[in-house]
Coordinates of C-alpha atoms in Angstrom, one line a residue:
Chain A
X1 CA 37.4 9.9 111.9
X2 CA 39.9 8.1 114.1
X3 CA 39.5 10.8 116.7
X4 CA 35.7 10.4 116.5
X5 CA 35.9 6.6 117.0
X6 CA 38.4 6.9 119.8
X7 CA 36.2 9.2 121.8
X8 CA 33.1 7.2 121.2
X9 CA 34.8 4.0 122.2
X10 CA 36.5 5.5 125.3
X11 CA 35.2 4.1 128.6
X12 CA 34.5 7.6 129.9
X13 CA 30.9 8.2 130.7
X14 CA 30.2 11.8 129.7
X15 CA 27.6 12.3 132.4
X16 CA 29.8 11.1 135.2
X17 CA 32.7 13.1 133.9
X18 CA 30.9 16.4 133.5
X19 CA 28.2 16.3 136.1
X20 CA 29.7 14.2 138.8
X21 CA 28.6 11.0 140.5
X22 CA 26.8 12.8 143.4
X23 CA 24.8 15.1 141.3
X24 CA 23.9 12.3 139.0
X25 CA 22.6 10.2 141.8
X26 CA 20.3 12.9 143.0
X27 CA 18.6 13.4 139.6
X28 CA 15.4 11.9 138.4
X29 CA 15.4 9.3 135.6
X30 CA 13.8 11.9 133.3
X31 CA 16.6 14.4 133.9
X32 CA 19.2 11.7 133.3
X33 CA 17.6 10.7 130.0
X34 CA 17.6 14.3 128.8
X35 CA 21.2 14.7 129.7
X36 CA 22.0 11.4 128.0
X37 CA 20.4 12.7 124.9
X38 CA 22.4 15.9 125.1
X39 CA 25.7 14.1 125.3
X40 CA 24.6 11.6 122.7
X41 CA 24.9 8.5 124.8
X42 CA 23.5 5.4 123.1
X43 CA 23.3 6.9 119.6
X44 CA 25.0 4.8 116.9
X45 CA 28.5 5.9 116.1
X46 CA 28.1 6.1 112.3
X47 CA 25.0 8.2 112.5
X48 CA 26.8 10.7 114.8
X49 CA 29.7 10.8 112.5
X50 CA 27.7 11.4 109.4
X51 CA 25.7 14.1 111.2
X52 CA 28.9 15.8 112.2
X53 CA 30.4 15.4 108.7
X54 CA 27.4 16.9 107.0
X55 CA 27.6 19.9 109.3
X56 CA 31.3 20.2 108.8
X57 CA 31.0 20.2 105.0
X58 CA 28.5 23.1 105.3
X59 CA 31.1 25.0 107.4
X60 CA 29.3 24.3 110.7
X61 CA 31.6 22.8 113.3
X62 CA 28.8 22.4 115.7
X63 CA 28.4 23.5 119.3
X64 CA 30.8 22.6 122.0
X65 CA 29.0 20.5 124.6
X66 CA 31.3 21.7 127.4
X67 CA 31.5 25.4 126.7
X68 CA 28.0 25.7 125.2
X69 CA 29.4 27.9 122.5
X70 CA 30.0 27.5 118.8
X71 CA 33.1 25.3 118.3
X72 CA 34.5 27.8 115.8
X73 CA 34.2 30.5 118.4
X74 CA 35.9 28.4 121.1
X75 CA 38.7 27.4 118.8
X76 CA 39.2 31.0 117.6
X77 CA 39.5 32.2 121.2
X78 CA 41.9 29.4 122.3
X79 CA 43.8 29.7 119.1
X80 CA 44.5 33.4 119.7
X81 CA 46.1 32.4 123.0
X82 CA 48.1 29.5 121.6
X83 CA 49.3 31.3 118.5
X84 CA 51.3 33.7 120.6
X85 CA 52.8 30.8 122.5
X86 CA 53.6 28.6 119.6
X87 CA 54.7 31.4 117.2
X88 CA 57.2 32.6 119.8
X89 CA 58.5 29.1 120.5
X90 CA 58.7 28.3 116.8
X91 CA 60.8 31.3 116.0
X92 CA 63.0 31.1 119.1
X93 CA 63.7 27.4 118.8
X94 CA 64.3 27.8 115.0
X95 CA 66.7 30.7 115.3
X96 CA 68.5 29.5 118.4
X97 CA 68.5 25.9 117.2
X98 CA 70.1 26.8 113.8
X99 CA 72.6 29.2 115.5
X100 CA 73.7 26.5 118.0
X101 CA 73.8 23.8 115.3
X102 CA 75.9 25.9 113.0
X103 CA 78.3 26.8 115.8
X104 CA 78.6 23.2 116.9
X105 CA 79.1 22.0 113.3
X106 CA 81.8 24.5 112.6
X107 CA 83.6 23.9 115.8
X108 CA 83.2 20.2 115.7
X109 CA 85.1 18.2 118.4
X110 CA 86.0 21.4 120.3
X111 CA 84.7 22.4 123.7
X112 CA 81.8 24.5 122.4
X113 CA 80.6 21.6 120.2
X114 CA 80.6 19.2 123.1
X115 CA 78.8 21.7 125.3
X116 CA 76.1 22.3 122.8
X117 CA 75.7 18.6 122.0
X118 CA 75.6 17.7 125.7
X119 CA 73.0 20.3 126.5
X120 CA 70.8 19.2 123.6
X121 CA 70.9 15.6 124.6
X122 CA 70.2 16.5 128.2
X123 CA 67.1 18.6 127.2
X124 CA 65.8 16.2 124.7
X125 CA 66.0 13.3 127.1
X126 CA 64.1 15.3 129.8
X127 CA 60.3 15.2 129.7
X128 CA 58.8 18.5 128.7
X129 CA 56.4 18.7 131.5
X130 CA 59.2 18.2 134.0
X131 CA 61.1 21.1 132.5
X132 CA 57.9 23.1 132.8
X133 CA 57.5 22.2 136.4
X134 CA 61.1 23.0 137.2
X135 CA 60.7 26.4 135.4
X136 CA 57.5 27.0 137.5
X137 CA 59.3 26.2 140.7
X138 CA 62.4 28.3 140.0
X139 CA 61.0 31.3 138.2
X140 CA 57.4 31.6 139.4
X141 CA 57.5 30.2 143.0
X142 CA 61.1 30.9 144.2
X143 CA 62.0 34.0 142.3
X144 CA 58.5 35.2 141.6
X145 CA 59.4 36.7 138.3
X146 CA 56.5 35.2 136.4
X147 CA 52.9 34.3 137.3
X148 CA 52.3 30.6 138.0
X149 CA 49.6 30.1 135.4
X150 CA 46.7 31.4 133.2
X151 CA 47.0 33.9 130.4
X152 CA 45.8 37.0 132.2
X153 CA 46.0 38.2 135.8
X154 CA 43.4 36.5 138.1
X155 CA 40.3 38.6 138.8
X156 CA 41.1 41.4 136.4
X157 CA 38.5 42.8 134.1
X158 CA 39.2 41.5 130.6
X159 CA 39.0 45.0 129.2
X160 CA 41.7 46.2 131.5
X161 CA 44.2 43.4 130.6
X162 CA 47.2 45.0 128.8
X163 CA 49.4 43.5 126.2
X164 CA 52.2 43.6 128.8
X165 CA 50.1 41.4 131.1
X166 CA 49.5 38.9 128.3
X167 CA 53.2 38.8 127.4
X168 CA 54.1 38.4 131.1
X169 CA 51.9 35.4 131.4
X170 CA 52.9 33.8 128.1
X171 CA 56.7 34.3 128.7
X172 CA 57.4 31.3 130.8
X173 CA 55.3 28.7 128.9
X174 CA 56.7 30.1 125.6
X175 CA 60.3 29.9 127.0
X176 CA 59.8 26.3 128.1
X177 CA 58.2 25.3 124.7
X178 CA 61.2 27.0 122.9
X179 CA 63.8 25.2 125.0
X180 CA 62.2 21.8 124.3
X181 CA 62.2 22.5 120.6
X182 CA 65.8 23.6 120.3
X183 CA 67.7 20.2 120.5
X184 CA 66.0 18.7 117.5
X185 CA 66.8 21.6 115.3
X186 CA 70.3 22.1 116.7
X187 CA 71.4 18.5 116.4
X188 CA 70.0 18.1 112.9
X189 CA 71.6 21.4 111.8
X190 CA 74.9 20.3 113.3
X191 CA 75.0 17.0 111.3
X192 CA 74.1 18.8 108.1
X193 CA 76.8 21.5 108.7
X194 CA 79.4 18.8 109.4
X195 CA 78.4 17.1 106.1
X196 CA 78.6 20.4 104.2
X197 CA 82.0 21.2 105.6
X198 CA 83.3 17.8 104.6
X199 CA 81.9 18.1 101.1
X200 CA 83.9 18.3 97.9
X201 CA 82.6 21.8 97.1
X202 CA 83.9 23.2 100.4
X203 CA 87.2 21.6 99.8
X204 CA 87.4 23.3 96.4
X205 CA 86.2 26.6 98.0
X206 CA 89.1 26.3 100.4
X207 CA 91.5 25.5 97.6
X208 CA 90.3 28.7 95.9
X209 CA 91.4 30.5 99.0
X210 CA 88.1 31.1 100.8
X211 CA 88.4 31.4 104.6
X212 CA 86.4 29.5 107.1
X213 CA 84.0 32.3 108.0
X214 CA 83.4 33.0 104.3
X215 CA 82.8 29.4 103.6
X216 CA 80.3 29.1 106.4
X217 CA 78.4 32.2 105.3
X218 CA 78.5 31.6 101.6
X219 CA 78.3 27.8 101.3
X220 CA 77.3 26.5 104.7
X221 CA 74.2 28.5 105.3
X222 CA 73.1 28.2 101.7
X223 CA 73.3 24.4 101.9
X224 CA 71.8 23.9 105.3
X225 CA 68.8 26.1 104.3
X226 CA 66.9 23.4 102.5
X227 CA 67.0 20.8 105.2
X228 CA 66.4 23.5 107.8
X229 CA 63.2 24.5 106.0
X230 CA 61.9 21.0 106.1
X231 CA 62.8 20.6 109.7
X232 CA 61.4 23.9 110.8
X233 CA 58.1 23.5 109.1
X234 CA 57.9 19.9 110.2
X235 CA 58.5 21.1 113.7
X236 CA 55.1 22.8 113.7
X237 CA 53.5 19.5 114.5
X238 CA 55.9 18.9 117.3
X239 CA 55.4 22.3 118.8
X240 CA 51.7 21.7 118.6
X241 CA 52.0 18.5 120.4
X242 CA 54.4 20.0 123.0
X243 CA 52.1 22.9 123.7
X244 CA 49.4 20.4 124.9
X245 CA 51.6 19.3 127.7
X246 CA 53.0 22.7 128.5
X247 CA 49.6 24.5 128.5
X248 CA 48.4 21.8 130.9
X249 CA 51.2 22.4 133.3
X250 CA 50.9 26.2 133.2
X251 CA 47.1 26.1 133.2
X252 CA 47.4 28.2 130.0
X253 CA 44.0 28.4 128.3
X254 CA 45.1 27.5 124.8
X255 CA 44.2 25.1 122.1
X256 CA 46.2 22.3 123.7
X257 CA 44.4 22.6 127.0
X258 CA 41.1 22.7 125.3
X259 CA 42.0 19.5 123.5
X260 CA 42.7 17.8 126.7
X261 CA 39.5 19.1 128.3
X262 CA 37.4 18.0 125.2
X263 CA 39.0 14.5 125.2
X264 CA 38.5 13.9 128.9
X265 CA 35.0 15.4 128.9
X266 CA 33.7 13.6 125.8
X267 CA 33.1 16.9 124.0
X268 CA 33.1 15.4 120.6
X269 CA 32.3 18.5 118.4
X270 CA 35.1 20.5 120.1
X271 CA 37.6 17.6 119.9
X272 CA 36.8 17.1 116.2
X273 CA 37.1 20.8 115.6
X274 CA 40.5 20.9 117.2
X275 CA 41.7 17.8 115.3
X276 CA 40.7 19.4 112.1
X277 CA 42.4 22.7 112.9
X278 CA 45.6 21.0 114.0
X279 CA 45.6 18.9 110.9
X280 CA 45.2 22.0 108.7
X281 CA 48.0 23.8 110.5
X282 CA 50.4 20.8 110.2
X283 CA 49.5 20.3 106.6
X284 CA 49.9 24.0 106.0
X285 CA 53.4 23.8 107.4
X286 CA 54.5 21.0 105.2
X287 CA 52.9 22.6 102.2
X288 CA 54.7 25.9 102.9
X289 CA 58.0 23.9 103.1
X290 CA 57.4 22.3 99.7
X291 CA 56.5 25.6 98.1
X292 CA 59.5 27.3 99.7
X293 CA 61.7 24.6 98.3
X294 CA 60.6 25.6 94.8
X295 CA 61.6 29.2 95.5
X296 CA 64.9 28.5 97.2
X297 CA 66.3 25.5 95.4
X298 CA 67.4 26.4 91.9
X299 CA 67.3 22.7 90.9
X300 CA 63.6 22.7 91.5
X301 CA 63.0 26.2 90.3
X302 CA 64.9 26.2 87.1
X303 CA 64.7 22.4 86.5
X304 CA 60.9 22.8 86.3
X305 CA 61.1 25.8 84.0
X306 CA 63.4 24.0 81.6
X307 CA 61.2 21.1 81.1
Chain B
X1 CA 116.4 15.3 87.3
X2 CA 118.4 18.1 88.8
X3 CA 116.7 21.2 87.4
X4 CA 117.1 24.8 88.3
X5 CA 114.8 26.0 91.0
X6 CA 111.7 23.8 90.9
X7 CA 108.4 25.6 91.8
X8 CA 107.3 22.8 94.1
X9 CA 109.5 20.4 95.9
X10 CA 107.9 17.6 98.0
X11 CA 110.3 15.9 100.4
X12 CA 109.5 12.8 102.4
X13 CA 105.7 13.4 102.4
X14 CA 103.7 10.8 104.3
X15 CA 100.0 10.9 105.0
X16 CA 98.4 8.6 107.6
X17 CA 95.0 8.2 109.1
X18 CA 94.3 7.3 112.7
X19 CA 91.6 4.5 112.5
X20 CA 90.0 2.3 115.0
X21 CA 90.9 -1.3 114.3
X22 CA 89.3 -4.2 115.9
X23 CA 88.1 -3.4 119.4
X24 CA 89.4 -0.1 120.7
X25 CA 92.9 -0.5 119.2
X26 CA 93.9 2.5 117.2
X27 CA 95.7 1.9 114.0
X28 CA 97.8 4.3 112.0
X29 CA 96.9 3.8 108.4
X30 CA 99.8 4.8 106.1
X31 CA 98.3 6.0 102.9
X32 CA 101.1 8.0 101.3
X33 CA 104.6 7.1 102.2
X34 CA 107.9 8.9 102.0
X35 CA 107.1 10.7 98.7
X36 CA 109.6 12.9 96.9
X37 CA 108.5 15.0 93.9
X38 CA 109.5 18.1 92.1
X39 CA 107.6 20.3 89.7
X40 CA 109.4 22.9 87.6
X41 CA 108.2 25.9 85.6
X42 CA 106.7 25.1 82.2
X43 CA 106.6 21.5 83.0
X44 CA 103.7 19.0 83.4
X45 CA 104.6 16.1 85.7
X46 CA 102.0 13.4 85.6
X47 CA 101.4 11.2 88.7
X48 CA 100.0 8.0 87.3
X49 CA 98.5 5.3 89.5
X50 CA 95.5 3.0 89.8
X51 CA 92.5 4.2 91.8
X52 CA 92.8 3.8 95.5
X53 CA 96.6 4.4 95.5
X54 CA 96.3 7.7 97.4
X55 CA 96.7 10.1 94.5
X56 CA 94.0 12.5 95.5
X57 CA 95.4 12.7 99.0
X58 CA 98.7 13.7 97.6
X59 CA 96.9 16.7 96.0
X60 CA 95.0 17.6 99.1
X61 CA 98.2 17.2 101.3
X62 CA 100.1 19.7 99.2
X63 CA 97.3 22.2 99.5
X64 CA 97.0 21.5 103.2
X65 CA 93.4 20.4 102.9
X66 CA 93.5 17.0 104.5
X67 CA 90.6 15.8 106.5
X68 CA 90.9 16.4 110.2
X69 CA 91.7 12.8 111.2
X70 CA 94.7 12.7 108.8
X71 CA 98.3 13.2 109.9
X72 CA 100.9 14.5 107.6
X73 CA 104.7 14.3 107.8
X74 CA 107.5 15.7 105.6
X75 CA 107.0 18.9 103.8
X76 CA 106.9 21.0 100.7
X77 CA 108.9 23.9 99.5
X78 CA 107.3 26.4 97.1
X79 CA 109.6 28.5 95.0
X80 CA 112.5 27.6 97.4
X81 CA 110.8 28.4 100.6
X82 CA 109.1 26.1 103.1
X83 CA 105.4 25.9 102.5
X84 CA 103.9 26.2 106.0
X85 CA 100.2 26.7 106.9
X86 CA 100.3 30.5 107.1
X87 CA 102.0 30.7 103.7
X88 CA 99.6 28.2 102.2
X89 CA 96.7 30.2 103.4
X90 CA 98.0 33.3 101.5
X91 CA 98.8 31.4 98.4
X92 CA 95.9 29.0 98.0
X93 CA 93.7 30.0 95.2
X94 CA 96.2 32.6 94.0
X95 CA 99.6 31.0 93.2
X96 CA 98.8 27.4 94.1
X97 CA 95.5 26.2 92.7
X98 CA 93.5 23.0 92.4
X99 CA 91.5 21.7 89.5
X100 CA 89.3 19.1 91.1
X101 CA 87.7 16.0 89.7
X102 CA 84.1 16.7 88.9
X103 CA 81.0 18.7 89.3
X104 CA 80.5 17.7 92.9
X105 CA 83.3 20.2 93.7
X106 CA 81.0 23.1 92.8
X107 CA 78.4 24.3 95.3
X108 CA 75.1 22.9 93.9
X109 CA 73.2 26.0 95.1
X110 CA 75.4 28.8 93.8
X111 CA 75.7 30.3 90.4
X112 CA 79.0 29.6 88.6
X113 CA 79.9 33.3 88.4
X114 CA 79.4 33.9 92.1
X115 CA 81.4 30.9 93.0
X116 CA 84.4 32.0 90.9
X117 CA 84.3 35.5 92.2
X118 CA 84.7 34.0 95.7
X119 CA 82.7 36.7 97.4
X120 CA 84.7 39.6 95.8
X121 CA 82.4 42.1 94.3
X122 CA 85.1 44.4 92.8
X123 CA 84.6 45.0 89.1
X124 CA 88.1 43.8 88.5
X125 CA 87.3 40.5 90.1
X126 CA 84.2 40.1 87.9
X127 CA 86.2 41.0 84.8
X128 CA 88.8 38.3 85.5
X129 CA 86.1 35.7 86.0
X130 CA 84.5 36.8 82.7
X131 CA 87.8 36.6 80.9
X132 CA 88.9 33.3 82.3
X133 CA 85.5 31.7 81.4
X134 CA 85.7 33.2 77.9
X135 CA 89.1 31.8 77.4
X136 CA 87.6 28.3 77.7
X137 CA 84.7 29.1 75.4
X138 CA 82.2 29.7 78.1
X139 CA 79.8 32.5 77.4
X140 CA 78.4 35.1 79.8
X141 CA 75.3 33.0 80.3
X142 CA 77.4 30.3 82.0
X143 CA 78.0 32.7 84.9
X144 CA 74.3 32.6 85.8
X145 CA 74.1 28.8 85.5
X146 CA 73.9 26.5 88.4
X147 CA 76.3 23.4 88.5
X148 CA 73.4 21.0 87.7
X149 CA 72.9 22.8 84.4
X150 CA 76.5 22.2 83.2
X151 CA 77.6 19.3 81.1
X152 CA 80.5 17.2 82.2
X153 CA 82.9 19.0 79.9
X154 CA 81.6 22.4 80.7
X155 CA 82.0 21.7 84.4
X156 CA 85.7 20.7 83.9
X157 CA 86.3 23.9 81.9
X158 CA 84.6 26.0 84.6
X159 CA 86.9 24.5 87.2
X160 CA 89.9 25.1 85.0
X161 CA 88.7 28.7 84.6
X162 CA 88.4 29.0 88.3
X163 CA 91.9 27.8 88.7
X164 CA 93.7 30.1 86.2
X165 CA 91.7 33.2 86.9
X166 CA 94.5 34.4 89.2
X167 CA 97.4 33.3 86.9
X168 CA 98.8 30.7 89.2
X169 CA 102.4 29.4 89.4
X170 CA 101.4 25.9 90.3
X171 CA 98.3 24.0 89.1
X172 CA 97.4 20.7 90.7
X173 CA 94.9 18.8 88.6
X174 CA 93.2 15.9 90.2
X175 CA 91.8 13.5 87.6
X176 CA 90.5 16.2 85.3
X177 CA 89.4 13.8 82.4
X178 CA 87.4 10.8 83.5
X179 CA 83.9 10.7 82.2
X180 CA 84.8 12.7 79.1
X181 CA 85.0 11.2 75.6
X182 CA 88.6 11.0 74.2
X183 CA 88.1 14.1 72.1
X184 CA 87.0 16.3 75.1
X185 CA 89.6 14.8 77.3
X186 CA 92.3 15.7 74.9
X187 CA 91.0 19.2 74.7
X188 CA 91.0 19.5 78.5
X189 CA 94.6 18.2 78.7
X190 CA 95.5 20.6 75.9
X191 CA 94.4 23.4 78.2
X192 CA 96.9 22.2 80.8
X193 CA 99.7 22.2 78.2
X194 CA 98.8 25.8 77.5
X195 CA 98.9 26.7 81.1
X196 CA 102.3 25.1 81.5
X197 CA 103.6 26.8 78.4
X198 CA 102.6 30.1 79.9
X199 CA 105.0 29.4 82.7
X200 CA 103.2 27.6 85.4
X201 CA 104.1 24.1 86.7
X202 CA 101.4 21.5 86.4
X203 CA 101.0 18.5 88.6
X204 CA 98.6 16.2 86.7
X205 CA 97.2 13.4 88.8
X206 CA 95.5 10.7 86.7
X207 CA 95.0 7.0 86.3
X208 CA 95.2 7.2 82.5
X209 CA 98.8 6.6 81.5
X210 CA 98.0 6.8 77.8
X211 CA 96.4 10.2 78.1
X212 CA 99.1 11.5 80.4
X213 CA 101.8 10.5 77.9
X214 CA 100.2 12.8 75.3
X215 CA 100.8 16.0 77.3
X216 CA 103.2 15.4 80.2
X217 CA 107.0 16.0 80.3
X218 CA 107.7 13.5 83.0
X219 CA 105.7 10.7 84.6
X220 CA 105.8 9.5 88.2
X221 CA 104.4 6.1 88.7
X222 CA 102.4 5.8 91.9
X223 CA 101.7 2.5 93.5
X224 CA 100.1 1.9 97.0
X225 CA 101.1 5.3 98.3
X226 CA 104.6 5.4 96.8
X227 CA 106.3 6.6 93.7
X228 CA 108.0 3.6 92.2
X229 CA 109.6 5.3 89.2
X230 CA 110.1 8.7 87.7
X231 CA 110.7 8.7 84.0
X232 CA 110.6 11.1 81.2
X233 CA 107.8 10.7 78.6
X234 CA 110.5 9.7 76.0
X235 CA 111.3 6.7 78.2
X236 CA 107.9 5.3 77.4
X237 CA 108.8 4.9 73.7
X238 CA 110.0 1.4 74.4
X239 CA 109.9 -1.0 77.3
X240 CA 113.7 -1.2 77.6
X241 CA 114.1 2.4 78.8
X242 CA 111.7 1.9 81.6
X243 CA 113.2 1.0 85.0
X244 CA 110.7 -0.5 87.3
X245 CA 108.9 -3.9 86.7
X246 CA 105.6 -2.2 87.5
X247 CA 106.1 0.5 85.0
X248 CA 106.9 -2.1 82.4
X249 CA 103.8 -4.0 83.3
X250 CA 101.8 -0.8 82.8
X251 CA 103.5 -0.2 79.5
X252 CA 102.6 -3.7 78.3
X253 CA 99.0 -3.2 79.4
X254 CA 98.6 -0.3 76.9
X255 CA 96.6 -1.4 73.9
X256 CA 99.3 -0.7 71.4
X257 CA 101.9 -2.6 73.4
X258 CA 100.2 -6.0 73.7
X259 CA 97.3 -5.1 76.0
X260 CA 98.6 -7.5 78.7
X261 CA 97.0 -7.0 82.1
X262 CA 98.9 -7.6 85.3
X263 CA 97.7 -10.2 87.7
X264 CA 96.7 -9.3 91.3
X265 CA 95.8 -6.0 92.9
X266 CA 97.8 -3.4 94.7
X267 CA 98.0 -3.9 98.5
X268 CA 95.7 -1.8 100.7
X269 CA 97.3 0.8 102.9
X270 CA 98.3 -0.6 106.2
X271 CA 98.7 -4.2 104.9
X272 CA 102.1 -5.3 106.3
X273 CA 104.2 -2.8 104.4
X274 CA 107.6 -4.5 104.7
X275 CA 110.1 -4.3 101.8
X276 CA 109.0 -3.7 98.3
X277 CA 105.2 -3.1 98.0
X278 CA 105.2 -4.5 94.5
X279 CA 107.0 -7.7 95.3
X280 CA 103.9 -9.9 95.5
X281 CA 103.1 -9.2 91.9
X282 CA 106.6 -8.8 90.6
X283 CA 108.1 -11.3 88.1
X284 CA 111.7 -10.3 89.1
X285 CA 111.0 -10.9 92.8
X286 CA 114.0 -12.2 94.8
X287 CA 115.0 -12.8 98.4
X288 CA 116.2 -9.2 98.9
X289 CA 112.8 -7.7 97.9
X290 CA 111.6 -8.2 101.5
X291 CA 113.9 -5.4 102.4
X292 CA 113.3 -1.7 101.6
X293 CA 114.3 -1.3 98.0
X294 CA 116.9 1.4 97.1
X295 CA 116.4 4.3 94.8
X296 CA 118.4 3.7 91.7
X297 CA 119.0 6.6 89.3
X298 CA 119.3 5.4 85.7
X299 CA 119.6 7.9 82.9
X300 CA 117.2 10.8 83.2
X301 CA 115.0 9.2 86.0
X302 CA 115.0 6.8 88.8
X303 CA 113.2 3.7 90.2
X304 CA 112.8 2.3 93.7
X305 CA 113.8 -1.3 93.0
X306 CA 116.6 -3.8 93.5
X307 CA 116.2 -4.9 89.9
X308 CA 115.7 -1.5 88.4
X309 CA 116.5 -1.6 84.7
X310 CA 116.8 -5.4 84.5
X311 CA 115.1 -7.3 81.8
X312 CA 112.4 -9.7 83.0
X313 CA 112.0 -13.4 82.1
X314 CA 110.8 -14.2 78.6
X315 CA 107.9 -11.8 78.2
X316 CA 108.2 -10.9 81.8
X317 CA 105.1 -12.8 83.0
X318 CA 104.1 -16.4 82.7
X319 CA 100.8 -16.4 80.9
X320 CA 99.5 -19.3 83.0
X321 CA 98.4 -17.2 86.0
X322 CA 95.0 -15.6 86.2
X323 CA 95.1 -12.2 84.7
X324 CA 93.0 -9.7 86.4
X325 CA 92.7 -6.3 84.8
X326 CA 94.2 -3.5 86.9

């Protein structure tokens, strides 16, 4: 609803944005009026919202004004592109983030800890789009290892695009998205690991003769698992947000780019559709974390059963 | 005091922390200072002191488990040989064990059985876990329980079982009784008596002098990071056989001996530690107490005091001052 109001209140004139000042000037008044009706100019906000809502409740997301396709179809297509990107980034930043965080936590105060912490702070204080631009300049322009944009080779028949082509195009954006996600996971994991290693139960484990590696594997990983789950599933939202910027820089036709296009082009049905889908995904992530808690944490699992 | 081959000998043990004081000035915080202690076979020696006196650190220092910002001086000998880090690493959990304070010392996300096995999967290891739990009346179902499912008393017994599962030579028990009712506490302490009678030395760290007197052989009175007196339990039969004014004050604070609390509080670590630390609260204080007090051996024990063994003024303390419970 907020998304709806924001678009309706935005100063962008959909006709000017999508047709262009020149073309608009050369049209007849009748044509302009028809276009205004198409983009919904002048209709009351509440009526448009209720109209959209009733359609949504019947499972009809409407037709995208920009793409002239069913919103669900547009989203499905963009999603397929983005899922690769976000899934890859989510896994890589999770695995690398936890690995780096654990290493730094165990080797607290040593060189490797300072290196990891320094790197994380550096990356997290650098804007994502800047990292993306740098990656483009270095790997795509100078070294020529990766294409500079899009999700498939330019001018190639869609039927002839191979999986290798798709991966080749997705690699750089996915990599950048992963890198920007790592610091958050790594720094949080490090803090938790330090806390675990200073805990009473680790002291007792040492007193029982357990070695450091054993303690990290047996007690460390077990106890950072719960916060890691929260963090990792909470990070879905962040990756989603990050992908908007990254896709824009890499001209990667994913959900994020579609959202930007819909917002700037006043494509209300598409924007609402994307808002709903992202809300569902983020909600799904948090729900999954809560459900996993019940499976992993014996206090929740058995505590519930006992009562 | 001179016994044949003690299991553990602590000589001149000091523990200090490096802390940042005001501004960027670093400050060495002396928490345990110049501590000597010996534990023999079949003996329970109780280290008794108020909370915050550094007792737990003593336990952690002997085990070599001090936090990373702590600095330790002096050393220990275990069965006659110096206890260095490499040797500690071999002996920890086998010949030298810790019985910690409470349930927070068990990993909240791991079953009791798995924790006691310590990652060993050999049937022999599992059998020993089973037997040591059974010895303390804990059934097989306890092995599959998580720490949050244990009662306070069960948790203590689990931790004792964890300690004795490898038939140790030295057991260091850090406050094993708080939070238990007197009945359960006595039972737990009885377990330590048993362990000692089977040949191990037990170092029992507690704030409960009354409880300690029921099981220990000797008592070391700990105050602000130092041992002020070492006495046999028999010395606590009457006030006269005790040597240090602080010990006597503790004795008088026991319910059956008048229940008289001692005014003031022990000094914090790092607070101008010149001369006798107890001087500010001592009824026998004299000019010389600003100097380091000597160790005086009297009978079967010793005290670190210029006035060791002296009788105090009438009743020791004037009753006009504010009495604050210790």
